[in-house]
Amino acid sequence: QVQLQESGPGLVKPSQTLSLTCTVSGGSISSGDYYWSWIRQSPEKGLEWIGNIKYSGRTDYNPSLKSRLTISADTSKNQFSLKLTSVAAADTAIYFCARERAGYCSSTRCQGWFDPWGQGTLVTVSS
Amino acid sequence: EIVLTQSPATLSLSPGERATLSCGASESVSIRYLAWYQHKPGLAPRLLIYDVSARATGIPDRFSGSGSGTDFTLTISRLEPEDFAVYYCQQYGGSFVTFGGGTKVEIK
């Protein structure tokens, strides 16, 4: 059974870079059927999809975060990571990683449902 | 961006009762691209339903999904004690994935 676990600093200073890693166990991120996603939750915005990556390295980002965001994968460690630059208080949230199964594909991207999820990690942006 | 609006915000019911949760979309959701999740504090969200009405692996048949276009429903036929939680809908047919604001099902 696939399990995901987020890790990284719980406190980041404004203007700095938020970095998180998701470690996947019980399955390989190199499986061609899935995408590997980041989602966050805050009281202000609720659940917000951040972006995803496929094992091939192809990424897809939320347009509102795209200019600050990098998602990468390390297949040798079975991990994928998130880097969000120039953070502000509005980036304070619980960050979840999840496996995404493609349910709909257009000519440019695939999207789907998330199963399973990690239990999430709280990241606070504060000086 | 497709905006999903869930109602009611809170549903107060007793175990054994039927729960009906609504999810409305700001524009038509392509074909059947809608999912539902259950979330309890401190735990990972749990997929219940995908493709509007397909139950995820291991989900009891008291959970069912229906709807089309802009109006979708999650029904819990008889609430069990473990069903009291927050429920979210999510669409994956728009320009990018979006989620609803959630409905909290609480014990009356």
mmCIF file of C-alpha atoms in Angstrom:
data_model
loop_
_atom_site.group_PDB
_atom_site.id
_atom_site.type_symbol
_atom_site.label_atom_id
_atom_site.label_comp_id
_atom_site.label_asym_id
_atom_site.label_seq_id
_atom_site.Cartn_x
_atom_site.Cartn_y
_atom_site.Cartn_z
ATOM 1 C CA GLN A 1 0.000 0.000 0.000
ATOM 2 C CA VAL A 2 1.424 3.326 -1.089
ATOM 3 C CA GLN A 3 2.146 5.844 1.657
ATOM 4 C CA LEU A 4 3.399 9.424 1.403
ATOM 5 C CA GLN A 5 5.149 11.504 4.043
ATOM 6 C CA GLU A 6 5.980 15.204 3.873
ATOM 7 C CA SER A 7 9.112 16.622 5.509
ATOM 8 C CA GLY A 8 10.771 20.009 5.794
ATOM 9 C CA PRO A 9 11.081 23.113 7.962
ATOM 10 C CA GLY A 10 7.984 24.212 9.828
ATOM 11 C CA LEU A 11 9.036 27.870 9.899
ATOM 12 C CA VAL A 12 10.282 29.989 6.997
ATOM 13 C CA LYS A 13 11.127 33.689 7.038
ATOM 14 C CA PRO A 14 9.388 36.093 4.655
ATOM 15 C CA SER A 15 11.123 36.491 1.267
ATOM 16 C CA GLN A 16 12.973 33.180 1.721
ATOM 17 C CA THR A 17 12.423 29.845 -0.046
ATOM 18 C CA LEU A 18 10.071 27.164 1.244
ATOM 19 C CA SER A 19 11.416 23.658 0.547
ATOM 20 C CA LEU A 20 9.524 20.425 1.202
ATOM 21 C CA THR A 21 10.112 16.791 0.294
ATOM 22 C CA CYS A 22 7.617 13.972 -0.066
ATOM 23 C CA THR A 23 8.906 10.444 0.478
ATOM 24 C CA VAL A 24 6.894 7.682 -1.153
ATOM 25 C CA SER A 25 6.888 4.129 0.206
ATOM 26 C CA GLY A 26 5.108 0.993 -0.959
ATOM 27 C CA GLY A 27 5.267 2.010 -4.617
ATOM 28 C CA SER A 28 7.515 3.673 -7.174
ATOM 29 C CA ILE A 29 7.173 7.260 -8.379
ATOM 30 C CA SER A 30 8.445 5.929 -11.700
ATOM 31 C CA SER A 31 5.103 4.231 -12.285
ATOM 32 C CA GLY A 32 3.796 5.579 -15.553
ATOM 33 C CA ASP A 33 0.178 5.703 -14.451
ATOM 34 C CA TYR A 34 0.488 8.462 -11.887
ATOM 35 C CA TYR A 35 1.411 12.050 -11.268
ATOM 36 C CA TRP A 36 2.825 13.281 -7.977
ATOM 37 C CA SER A 37 1.221 16.381 -6.563
ATOM 38 C CA TRP A 38 1.399 19.100 -3.967
ATOM 39 C CA ILE A 39 -1.718 20.657 -2.416
ATOM 40 C CA ARG A 40 -1.985 23.183 0.395
ATOM 41 C CA GLN A 41 -4.699 24.230 2.816
ATOM 42 C CA SER A 42 -5.138 27.549 4.558
ATOM 43 C CA PRO A 43 -8.090 29.173 6.340
ATOM 44 C CA GLU A 44 -8.119 31.964 3.751
ATOM 45 C CA LYS A 45 -7.972 29.941 0.533
ATOM 46 C CA GLY A 46 -9.088 26.470 1.604
ATOM 47 C CA LEU A 47 -7.590 23.623 -0.426
ATOM 48 C CA GLU A 48 -5.408 24.836 -3.286
ATOM 49 C CA TRP A 49 -3.702 22.665 -5.891
ATOM 50 C CA ILE A 50 -0.049 23.719 -6.213
ATOM 51 C CA GLY A 51 1.276 21.535 -9.014
ATOM 52 C CA ASN A 52 2.448 18.101 -10.054
ATOM 53 C CA ILE A 53 5.252 16.137 -11.685
ATOM 54 C CA LYS A 54 5.440 12.925 -13.643
ATOM 55 C CA TYR A 55 8.436 10.587 -13.408
ATOM 56 C CA SER A 56 9.502 11.772 -16.864
ATOM 57 C CA GLY A 57 10.084 15.192 -15.336
ATOM 58 C CA ARG A 58 7.076 16.844 -16.931
ATOM 59 C CA THR A 59 5.530 19.388 -14.562
ATOM 60 C CA ASP A 60 2.274 21.313 -14.359
ATOM 61 C CA TYR A 61 1.811 24.294 -12.049
ATOM 62 C CA ASN A 62 -1.039 26.394 -10.698
ATOM 63 C CA PRO A 63 -0.865 29.613 -12.748
ATOM 64 C CA SER A 64 -1.062 31.730 -9.596
ATOM 65 C CA LEU A 65 2.143 30.161 -8.222
ATOM 66 C CA LYS A 66 4.012 29.322 -11.411
ATOM 67 C CA SER A 67 6.497 32.205 -11.283
ATOM 68 C CA ARG A 68 7.738 31.148 -7.806
ATOM 69 C CA LEU A 69 7.423 27.379 -8.008
ATOM 70 C CA THR A 70 9.657 24.435 -8.858
ATOM 71 C CA ILE A 71 8.649 20.789 -8.421
ATOM 72 C CA SER A 72 11.287 18.128 -8.989
ATOM 73 C CA ALA A 73 11.677 14.385 -8.504
ATOM 74 C CA ASP A 74 14.494 12.086 -7.407
ATOM 75 C CA THR A 75 13.592 8.608 -8.618
ATOM 76 C CA SER A 76 16.643 7.058 -6.931
ATOM 77 C CA LYS A 77 15.281 8.132 -3.538
ATOM 78 C CA ASN A 78 11.606 7.717 -4.518
ATOM 79 C CA GLN A 79 10.984 11.322 -3.503
ATOM 80 C CA PHE A 80 9.597 14.475 -5.039
ATOM 81 C CA SER A 81 10.111 18.020 -3.821
ATOM 82 C CA LEU A 82 8.636 21.491 -3.786
ATOM 83 C CA LYS A 83 10.445 24.819 -3.787
ATOM 84 C CA LEU A 84 8.484 28.032 -3.449
ATOM 85 C CA THR A 85 10.499 31.242 -3.555
ATOM 86 C CA SER A 86 9.835 34.707 -2.110
ATOM 87 C CA VAL A 87 7.322 33.461 0.440
ATOM 88 C CA ALA A 88 4.984 35.736 2.367
ATOM 89 C CA ALA A 89 2.477 35.281 5.178
ATOM 90 C CA ALA A 90 -0.130 34.225 2.596
ATOM 91 C CA ASP A 91 1.943 31.076 1.951
ATOM 92 C CA THR A 92 1.369 29.871 5.519
ATOM 93 C CA ALA A 93 -0.562 26.627 5.163
ATOM 94 C CA ILE A 94 -0.658 22.902 5.699
ATOM 95 C CA TYR A 95 1.160 21.374 2.731
ATOM 96 C CA PHE A 96 0.080 17.934 1.508
ATOM 97 C CA CYS A 97 1.671 15.646 -1.039
ATOM 98 C CA ALA A 98 -0.506 13.171 -2.915
ATOM 99 C CA ARG A 99 -0.535 10.691 -5.760
ATOM 100 C CA GLU A 100 -2.692 11.881 -8.646
ATOM 101 C CA ARG A 101 -4.441 9.509 -11.020
ATOM 102 C CA ALA A 102 -5.140 11.060 -14.397
ATOM 103 C CA GLY A 103 -8.862 11.123 -15.119
ATOM 104 C CA TYR A 104 -8.859 13.760 -17.840
ATOM 105 C CA CYS A 105 -6.163 14.582 -20.386
ATOM 106 C CA SER A 106 -6.141 17.482 -22.808
ATOM 107 C CA SER A 107 -3.523 18.082 -25.455
ATOM 108 C CA THR A 108 -1.308 19.815 -22.891
ATOM 109 C CA ARG A 109 -1.970 18.298 -19.474
ATOM 110 C CA CYS A 110 -3.552 15.521 -17.448
ATOM 111 C CA GLN A 111 -5.571 16.046 -14.266
ATOM 112 C CA GLY A 112 -7.340 13.737 -11.893
ATOM 113 C CA TRP A 113 -8.130 12.695 -8.373
ATOM 114 C CA PHE A 114 -5.782 12.338 -5.414
ATOM 115 C CA ASP A 115 -5.256 9.050 -3.636
ATOM 116 C CA PRO A 116 -3.527 8.568 -1.273
ATOM 117 C CA TRP A 117 -2.449 11.763 0.507
ATOM 118 C CA GLY A 118 0.189 12.389 3.106
ATOM 119 C CA GLN A 119 -1.072 13.663 6.452
ATOM 120 C CA GLY A 120 0.341 17.121 5.768
ATOM 121 C CA THR A 121 2.926 19.406 7.319
ATOM 122 C CA LEU A 122 2.299 22.891 8.670
ATOM 123 C CA VAL A 123 4.566 25.598 7.274
ATOM 124 C CA THR A 124 4.429 29.015 8.896
ATOM 125 C CA VAL A 125 5.925 32.065 7.215
ATOM 126 C CA SER A 126 7.018 34.488 9.903
ATOM 127 C CA SER A 127 10.046 36.488 10.951
ATOM 128 C CA GLU B 1 -10.907 28.640 -13.097
ATOM 129 C CA ILE B 2 -13.946 26.619 -12.041
ATOM 130 C CA VAL B 3 -15.179 27.736 -8.599
ATOM 131 C CA LEU B 4 -16.869 25.032 -6.504
ATOM 132 C CA THR B 5 -19.360 26.086 -3.820
ATOM 133 C CA GLN B 6 -20.367 23.536 -1.201
ATOM 134 C CA SER B 7 -23.542 23.705 0.867
ATOM 135 C CA PRO B 8 -24.404 23.698 3.604
ATOM 136 C CA ALA B 9 -21.247 24.790 5.393
ATOM 137 C CA THR B 10 -22.267 22.690 8.388
ATOM 138 C CA LEU B 11 -24.695 19.795 8.627
ATOM 139 C CA SER B 12 -25.826 18.717 12.109
ATOM 140 C CA LEU B 13 -27.202 15.181 12.117
ATOM 141 C CA SER B 14 -27.499 12.133 14.344
ATOM 142 C CA PRO B 15 -25.960 8.702 13.695
ATOM 143 C CA GLY B 16 -28.242 6.669 11.471
ATOM 144 C CA GLU B 17 -29.578 9.702 9.605
ATOM 145 C CA ARG B 18 -29.091 10.438 5.909
ATOM 146 C CA ALA B 19 -26.653 13.169 4.877
ATOM 147 C CA THR B 20 -26.969 15.052 1.599
ATOM 148 C CA LEU B 21 -24.071 17.325 0.657
ATOM 149 C CA SER B 22 -24.131 19.632 -2.361
ATOM 150 C CA CYS B 23 -21.377 20.917 -4.626
ATOM 151 C CA GLY B 24 -22.151 23.578 -7.216
ATOM 152 C CA ALA B 25 -19.793 24.571 -10.022
ATOM 153 C CA SER B 26 -19.450 28.056 -11.550
ATOM 154 C CA GLU B 27 -19.443 26.440 -15.003
ATOM 155 C CA SER B 28 -20.198 23.007 -16.318
ATOM 156 C CA VAL B 29 -17.710 20.357 -15.230
ATOM 157 C CA SER B 30 -16.588 18.380 -18.264
ATOM 158 C CA ILE B 31 -18.273 15.011 -18.503
ATOM 159 C CA ARG B 32 -17.694 13.276 -15.157
ATOM 160 C CA TYR B 33 -14.609 14.900 -13.692
ATOM 161 C CA LEU B 34 -15.575 15.334 -10.041
ATOM 162 C CA ALA B 35 -14.315 13.701 -6.844
ATOM 163 C CA TRP B 36 -15.215 13.753 -3.137
ATOM 164 C CA TYR B 37 -12.951 13.465 -0.087
ATOM 165 C CA GLN B 38 -13.389 12.978 3.653
ATOM 166 C CA HIS B 39 -11.002 14.794 5.992
ATOM 167 C CA LYS B 40 -10.522 14.455 9.738
ATOM 168 C CA PRO B 41 -8.168 16.780 11.677
ATOM 169 C CA GLY B 42 -4.562 15.656 11.690
ATOM 170 C CA LEU B 43 -5.156 12.861 9.219
ATOM 171 C CA ALA B 44 -4.646 12.504 5.495
ATOM 172 C CA PRO B 45 -7.693 13.341 3.376
ATOM 173 C CA ARG B 46 -9.382 10.180 2.095
ATOM 174 C CA LEU B 47 -10.718 9.717 -1.433
ATOM 175 C CA LEU B 48 -14.341 8.580 -1.391
ATOM 176 C CA ILE B 49 -15.671 9.080 -4.916
ATOM 177 C CA TYR B 50 -14.151 9.840 -8.331
ATOM 178 C CA ASP B 51 -15.713 10.321 -11.771
ATOM 179 C CA VAL B 52 -18.866 11.656 -10.005
ATOM 180 C CA SER B 53 -20.124 8.269 -8.823
ATOM 181 C CA ALA B 54 -17.323 5.663 -8.731
ATOM 182 C CA ARG B 55 -16.488 4.562 -5.185
ATOM 183 C CA ALA B 56 -12.798 4.365 -4.335
ATOM 184 C CA THR B 57 -11.319 1.092 -3.142
ATOM 185 C CA GLY B 58 -12.545 0.113 0.308
ATOM 186 C CA ILE B 59 -15.241 2.803 0.558
ATOM 187 C CA PRO B 60 -18.521 1.477 2.036
ATOM 188 C CA ASP B 61 -21.602 1.529 -0.176
ATOM 189 C CA ARG B 62 -23.401 3.911 2.170
ATOM 190 C CA PHE B 63 -21.397 6.615 0.318
ATOM 191 C CA SER B 64 -22.729 7.517 -3.123
ATOM 192 C CA GLY B 65 -22.160 10.334 -5.583
ATOM 193 C CA SER B 66 -24.386 11.751 -8.286
ATOM 194 C CA GLY B 67 -24.937 14.769 -10.486
ATOM 195 C CA SER B 68 -23.870 16.344 -13.743
ATOM 196 C CA GLY B 69 -23.130 19.710 -15.309
ATOM 197 C CA THR B 70 -22.941 22.193 -12.443
ATOM 198 C CA ASP B 71 -24.734 20.335 -9.632
ATOM 199 C CA PHE B 72 -23.320 17.397 -7.736
ATOM 200 C CA THR B 73 -24.304 15.524 -4.577
ATOM 201 C CA LEU B 74 -22.611 13.250 -2.061
ATOM 202 C CA THR B 75 -25.051 11.133 -0.092
ATOM 203 C CA ILE B 76 -24.284 9.152 3.053
ATOM 204 C CA SER B 77 -27.266 6.854 3.433
ATOM 205 C CA ARG B 78 -26.918 6.140 7.168
ATOM 206 C CA LEU B 79 -24.346 8.031 9.187
ATOM 207 C CA GLU B 80 -21.932 5.948 11.218
ATOM 208 C CA PRO B 81 -19.987 7.510 14.137
ATOM 209 C CA GLU B 82 -16.787 7.514 12.032
ATOM 210 C CA ASP B 83 -18.450 9.545 9.253
ATOM 211 C CA PHE B 84 -18.460 12.820 11.199
ATOM 212 C CA ALA B 85 -15.811 14.844 9.386
ATOM 213 C CA VAL B 86 -15.316 17.533 6.743
ATOM 214 C CA TYR B 87 -16.114 16.657 3.118
ATOM 215 C CA TYR B 88 -14.657 18.333 0.037
ATOM 216 C CA CYS B 89 -15.514 18.154 -3.638
ATOM 217 C CA GLN B 90 -12.861 18.603 -6.335
ATOM 218 C CA GLN B 91 -13.092 19.029 -10.113
ATOM 219 C CA TYR B 92 -10.454 17.964 -12.614
ATOM 220 C CA GLY B 93 -12.019 18.938 -15.934
ATOM 221 C CA GLY B 94 -11.238 22.652 -15.956
ATOM 222 C CA SER B 95 -8.061 24.562 -16.787
ATOM 223 C CA PHE B 96 -6.661 23.296 -13.487
ATOM 224 C CA VAL B 97 -7.830 21.375 -10.420
ATOM 225 C CA THR B 98 -9.951 23.236 -7.851
ATOM 226 C CA PHE B 99 -11.631 22.264 -4.586
ATOM 227 C CA GLY B 100 -14.799 23.316 -2.812
ATOM 228 C CA GLY B 101 -14.759 25.031 0.571
ATOM 229 C CA GLY B 102 -16.000 21.970 2.442
ATOM 230 C CA THR B 103 -19.039 20.812 4.408
ATOM 231 C CA LYS B 104 -18.603 19.853 8.039
ATOM 232 C CA VAL B 105 -20.850 16.989 9.133
ATOM 233 C CA GLU B 106 -21.174 17.226 12.900
ATOM 234 C CA ILE B 107 -23.005 15.244 15.528
ATOM 235 C CA LYS B 108 -26.311 16.798 16.516
#
